[in-house]
Amino acid sequence: MSTARPRATPAGPLAGSSLTAARRARELALTAGGPAVDVLVIGLGATGAGVALDAAARGLSVAAVDAHDLAFGTSRWSSKLVHGGLRYLASAQLDVAHESAVERGVLMERTAPHLVGAQPFVLPLTPLVSRGQAALAWAGFRAGDGLRLAARTARSTLPAPRRLSAVETRHLAPALRGTGLRGGLLSWDGRLTDDARLVTAVARTAAAHGARILTRVRSLSLTSAGALIRDELTGEQGEIRARAVVNASGVWAGGLVEGIRIRPSRGTHLVLRAERLGPLPAGLHIPVPGETNRFVLVLPQGDGRVYVGLTDEPVDGEVPDVPEAPETDIGFLLDVLGSALDVPVHRDDVVGAFAGLRPLLDTAPGEAGAGGAVRTADVSRQHAVLTSPDGVTTVVGGKLTTYRRMAEDAVDAAVRTHRLPAGPSPTAALPLVGAASPAALAALPAPRRLIRRYGTEAPAVHALGTDHPALRAPVLEGHPVTRAELVWAVRHEGALDEADLLDRRTRIGLVPADRTAALPAARNAVGEALGSR
């Protein structure tokens, strides 16, 4: 396989990166029952897509399968943040904190500057925040800036934290209650345009390096020599042979490899209309009353919506394909909002809610603190790479920010175990589809919103609407996504049906009423994109 770096053209996508229904069918036919690939990856969330890219970029032949779509599982349910590890400093997880800060810098400055930018946050010093808590939070933000320095992330990428007066705090967050407000603390972190878009970019970059990205392909059983699979579109079964297998299926990892124990933790977010809270130039860290190091995030999305999250609750029993957000979580988040906002937010104001399951590794089953069960909030976010007795490599734990490092470690283990002919990982310096320097991105002839979602491909997406005026229209009144973006997703981003378009390539589906209204446009886009090839 050639290891030459694919090249972008000014008028279109990175060479070889387009994922289509036709490509999927062709590559599945070549892979099932065909010659063994070097690496078979199970799961196409952030980590699985990252494994596919890492292995392919080292010159290995790769097939990656997922029973559903790109980013179908946990990777689309995050807070859309690329954290620098501050939380882990507080719990003395210094290695996790440093790793997070390093990977944040990699994303912001090298691999995905079009998808990850700096996000300001205000921590309001309300009467519920004691002066001791405020001092502790300020020390934490200064320590977080130290992490930025240790990770060699430029100050121009992430500004320094600073104290705010009460007037400055209300200016950045007018919805805050003014009574008793002493001021605020301003900090900065990385913020994704969209977590599912990151996964799509990683998968497409892997495809540009020769990886076969096969969605709607379920792994029925695994061995170190491959997997029995089923095409979920046709029901046909087959076998994919491989020299190494990497299980990156997240919360479902234990169902494929014996001995893997996962302790899922549920993180719930609310979706509000932006007008309910008014202007929000910055996000908010609202302290959870009674806890010293736990916050609820309020994050404006720039698409007329605001996300509020998140919880950290243990989940028992069978893992669902799509978790539900329970009313207890919704009530908790609304109560914390009410502790700081002057604007009342009621249950009827919640237009959507989503929950994701963190695939935390259960390293000490049966252990518990004085109060009983171990809280999932206290379980380490350190990832682990495990090799089963028969040679299947499983990567679990971790978080979205560190997906690239997790993938690198997993491929290192597979290469070492199976003696594959591959050198070190190049992905820390490998730009994803659409990436370019800030100056190059700013000079692109396309709307800023498209550049933040598509990077260097934004002019090509914009041109679809120029060439076909009907595609300029928004998919939904009051929402910025256009019909051209839906067509682009089918032609280049591997979307196969309406759910892929509404629930992952765009996030319209996070609000059920919006999803219903946009469904006809999504159906038309699938038909139009497939019919105009």
PDB file of N, CA and C in Angstrom, residues 91-130:
ATOM      1  N   SER A  91      -7.811  15.821  41.123  1.00  0.00           N
ATOM      2  CA  SER A  91      -7.850  14.478  41.719  1.00  0.00           C
ATOM      3  C   SER A  91      -6.492  13.790  41.646  1.00  0.00           C
ATOM      4  N   ALA A  92      -5.430  14.586  41.407  1.00  0.00           N
ATOM      5  CA  ALA A  92      -4.042  14.097  41.412  1.00  0.00           C
ATOM      6  C   ALA A  92      -3.755  13.087  40.308  1.00  0.00           C
ATOM      7  N   GLN A  93      -4.551  13.094  39.224  1.00  0.00           N
ATOM      8  CA  GLN A  93      -4.262  12.242  38.066  1.00  0.00           C
ATOM      9  C   GLN A  93      -3.365  13.043  37.107  1.00  0.00           C
ATOM     10  N   LEU A  94      -2.125  13.233  37.515  1.00  0.00           N
ATOM     11  CA  LEU A  94      -1.238  14.137  36.804  1.00  0.00           C
ATOM     12  C   LEU A  94      -0.938  13.652  35.386  1.00  0.00           C
ATOM     13  N   ASP A  95      -0.811  12.324  35.215  1.00  0.00           N
ATOM     14  CA  ASP A  95      -0.510  11.808  33.881  1.00  0.00           C
ATOM     15  C   ASP A  95      -1.673  12.037  32.921  1.00  0.00           C
ATOM     16  N   VAL A  96      -2.897  11.844  33.401  1.00  0.00           N
ATOM     17  CA  VAL A  96      -4.076  12.071  32.561  1.00  0.00           C
ATOM     18  C   VAL A  96      -4.203  13.554  32.236  1.00  0.00           C
ATOM     19  N   ALA A  97      -3.950  14.410  33.217  1.00  0.00           N
ATOM     20  CA  ALA A  97      -4.049  15.850  33.000  1.00  0.00           C
ATOM     21  C   ALA A  97      -3.060  16.309  31.935  1.00  0.00           C
ATOM     22  N   HIS A  98      -1.815  15.874  32.028  1.00  0.00           N
ATOM     23  CA  HIS A  98      -0.803  16.289  31.051  1.00  0.00           C
ATOM     24  C   HIS A  98      -1.129  15.735  29.670  1.00  0.00           C
ATOM     25  N   GLU A  99      -1.540  14.471  29.602  1.00  0.00           N
ATOM     26  CA  GLU A  99      -1.900  13.881  28.320  1.00  0.00           C
ATOM     27  C   GLU A  99      -3.048  14.644  27.671  1.00  0.00           C
ATOM     28  N   SER A 100      -4.041  15.040  28.460  1.00  0.00           N
ATOM     29  CA  SER A 100      -5.179  15.784  27.928  1.00  0.00           C
ATOM     30  C   SER A 100      -4.729  17.127  27.372  1.00  0.00           C
ATOM     31  N   ALA A 101      -3.871  17.823  28.099  1.00  0.00           N
ATOM     32  CA  ALA A 101      -3.398  19.126  27.639  1.00  0.00           C
ATOM     33  C   ALA A 101      -2.598  19.007  26.348  1.00  0.00           C
ATOM     34  N   VAL A 102      -1.762  17.979  26.257  1.00  0.00           N
ATOM     35  CA  VAL A 102      -0.978  17.768  25.045  1.00  0.00           C
ATOM     36  C   VAL A 102      -1.888  17.494  23.852  1.00  0.00           C
ATOM     37  N   GLU A 103      -2.864  16.606  24.028  1.00  0.00           N
ATOM     38  CA  GLU A 103      -3.751  16.244  22.916  1.00  0.00           C
ATOM     39  C   GLU A 103      -4.659  17.401  22.523  1.00  0.00           C
ATOM     40  N   ARG A 104      -5.048  18.222  23.495  1.00  0.00           N
ATOM     41  CA  ARG A 104      -5.804  19.429  23.164  1.00  0.00           C
ATOM     42  C   ARG A 104      -4.988  20.325  22.240  1.00  0.00           C
ATOM     43  N   GLY A 105      -3.707  20.507  22.554  1.00  0.00           N
ATOM     44  CA  GLY A 105      -2.844  21.322  21.714  1.00  0.00           C
ATOM     45  C   GLY A 105      -2.654  20.739  20.330  1.00  0.00           C
ATOM     46  N   VAL A 106      -2.543  19.427  20.236  1.00  0.00           N
ATOM     47  CA  VAL A 106      -2.408  18.770  18.930  1.00  0.00           C
ATOM     48  C   VAL A 106      -3.617  19.079  18.056  1.00  0.00           C
ATOM     49  N   LEU A 107      -4.805  18.952  18.620  1.00  0.00           N
ATOM     50  CA  LEU A 107      -6.033  19.211  17.861  1.00  0.00           C
ATOM     51  C   LEU A 107      -6.151  20.681  17.464  1.00  0.00           C
ATOM     52  N   MET A 108      -5.857  21.578  18.379  1.00  0.00           N
ATOM     53  CA  MET A 108      -6.086  22.997  18.134  1.00  0.00           C
ATOM     54  C   MET A 108      -5.061  23.606  17.185  1.00  0.00           C
ATOM     55  N   GLU A 109      -3.835  23.085  17.212  1.00  0.00           N
ATOM     56  CA  GLU A 109      -2.765  23.743  16.463  1.00  0.00           C
ATOM     57  C   GLU A 109      -2.247  22.945  15.274  1.00  0.00           C
ATOM     58  N   ARG A 110      -2.542  21.637  15.213  1.00  0.00           N
ATOM     59  CA  ARG A 110      -1.954  20.857  14.135  1.00  0.00           C
ATOM     60  C   ARG A 110      -2.962  20.071  13.318  1.00  0.00           C
ATOM     61  N   THR A 111      -3.777  19.279  13.959  1.00  0.00           N
ATOM     62  CA  THR A 111      -4.576  18.314  13.202  1.00  0.00           C
ATOM     63  C   THR A 111      -5.981  18.784  12.854  1.00  0.00           C
ATOM     64  N   ALA A 112      -6.584  19.649  13.664  1.00  0.00           N
ATOM     65  CA  ALA A 112      -7.975  20.040  13.398  1.00  0.00           C
ATOM     66  C   ALA A 112      -8.282  21.465  13.836  1.00  0.00           C
ATOM     67  N   PRO A 113      -7.464  22.456  13.443  1.00  0.00           N
ATOM     68  CA  PRO A 113      -7.753  23.833  13.878  1.00  0.00           C
ATOM     69  C   PRO A 113      -9.052  24.386  13.320  1.00  0.00           C
ATOM     70  N   HIS A 114      -9.581  23.766  12.260  1.00  0.00           N
ATOM     71  CA  HIS A 114     -10.867  24.224  11.726  1.00  0.00           C
ATOM     72  C   HIS A 114     -12.029  23.746  12.575  1.00  0.00           C
ATOM     73  N   LEU A 115     -11.845  22.651  13.306  1.00  0.00           N
ATOM     74  CA  LEU A 115     -12.930  22.069  14.101  1.00  0.00           C
ATOM     75  C   LEU A 115     -12.828  22.379  15.587  1.00  0.00           C
ATOM     76  N   VAL A 116     -11.661  22.807  16.054  1.00  0.00           N
ATOM     77  CA  VAL A 116     -11.446  23.047  17.481  1.00  0.00           C
ATOM     78  C   VAL A 116     -10.907  24.460  17.678  1.00  0.00           C
ATOM     79  N   GLY A 117     -11.602  25.245  18.482  1.00  0.00           N
ATOM     80  CA  GLY A 117     -11.172  26.602  18.774  1.00  0.00           C
ATOM     81  C   GLY A 117     -11.230  26.887  20.259  1.00  0.00           C
ATOM     82  N   ALA A 118     -10.808  28.080  20.634  1.00  0.00           N
ATOM     83  CA  ALA A 118     -10.805  28.475  22.040  1.00  0.00           C
ATOM     84  C   ALA A 118     -12.198  28.914  22.470  1.00  0.00           C
ATOM     85  N   GLN A 119     -12.620  28.429  23.635  1.00  0.00           N
ATOM     86  CA  GLN A 119     -13.937  28.751  24.178  1.00  0.00           C
ATOM     87  C   GLN A 119     -13.779  29.419  25.548  1.00  0.00           C
ATOM     88  N   PRO A 120     -14.286  30.656  25.715  1.00  0.00           N
ATOM     89  CA  PRO A 120     -14.231  31.276  27.041  1.00  0.00           C
ATOM     90  C   PRO A 120     -15.352  30.761  27.939  1.00  0.00           C
ATOM     91  N   PHE A 121     -15.031  30.637  29.232  1.00  0.00           N
ATOM     92  CA  PHE A 121     -16.012  30.238  30.232  1.00  0.00           C
ATOM     93  C   PHE A 121     -15.949  31.208  31.411  1.00  0.00           C
ATOM     94  N   VAL A 122     -17.108  31.518  31.946  1.00  0.00           N
ATOM     95  CA  VAL A 122     -17.196  32.352  33.140  1.00  0.00           C
ATOM     96  C   VAL A 122     -17.701  31.509  34.299  1.00  0.00           C
ATOM     97  N   LEU A 123     -16.971  31.545  35.400  1.00  0.00           N
ATOM     98  CA  LEU A 123     -17.437  30.936  36.644  1.00  0.00           C
ATOM     99  C   LEU A 123     -17.940  32.082  37.521  1.00  0.00           C
ATOM    100  N   PRO A 124     -19.259  32.224  37.689  1.00  0.00           N
ATOM    101  CA  PRO A 124     -19.782  33.350  38.471  1.00  0.00           C
ATOM    102  C   PRO A 124     -19.581  33.134  39.971  1.00  0.00           C
ATOM    103  N   LEU A 125     -19.145  34.186  40.649  1.00  0.00           N
ATOM    104  CA  LEU A 125     -18.951  34.111  42.104  1.00  0.00           C
ATOM    105  C   LEU A 125     -20.236  34.577  42.777  1.00  0.00           C
ATOM    106  N   THR A 126     -21.177  33.644  42.863  1.00  0.00           N
ATOM    107  CA  THR A 126     -22.478  33.911  43.475  1.00  0.00           C
ATOM    108  C   THR A 126     -22.380  33.722  44.985  1.00  0.00           C
ATOM    109  N   PRO A 127     -23.425  34.087  45.723  1.00  0.00           N
ATOM    110  CA  PRO A 127     -23.386  33.849  47.171  1.00  0.00           C
ATOM    111  C   PRO A 127     -23.216  32.372  47.539  1.00  0.00           C
ATOM    112  N   LEU A 128     -23.533  31.466  46.641  1.00  0.00           N
ATOM    113  CA  LEU A 128     -23.366  30.042  46.936  1.00  0.00           C
ATOM    114  C   LEU A 128     -21.920  29.579  46.790  1.00  0.00           C
ATOM    115  N   VAL A 129     -21.049  30.443  46.261  1.00  0.00           N
ATOM    116  CA  VAL A 129     -19.626  30.107  46.104  1.00  0.00           C
ATOM    117  C   VAL A 129     -18.855  30.844  47.198  1.00  0.00           C
ATOM    118  N   SER A 130     -18.322  30.092  48.145  1.00  0.00           N
ATOM    119  CA  SER A 130     -17.582  30.716  49.237  1.00  0.00           C
ATOM    120  C   SER A 130     -16.268  31.296  48.719  1.00  0.00           C
TER     121      SER A 130
END
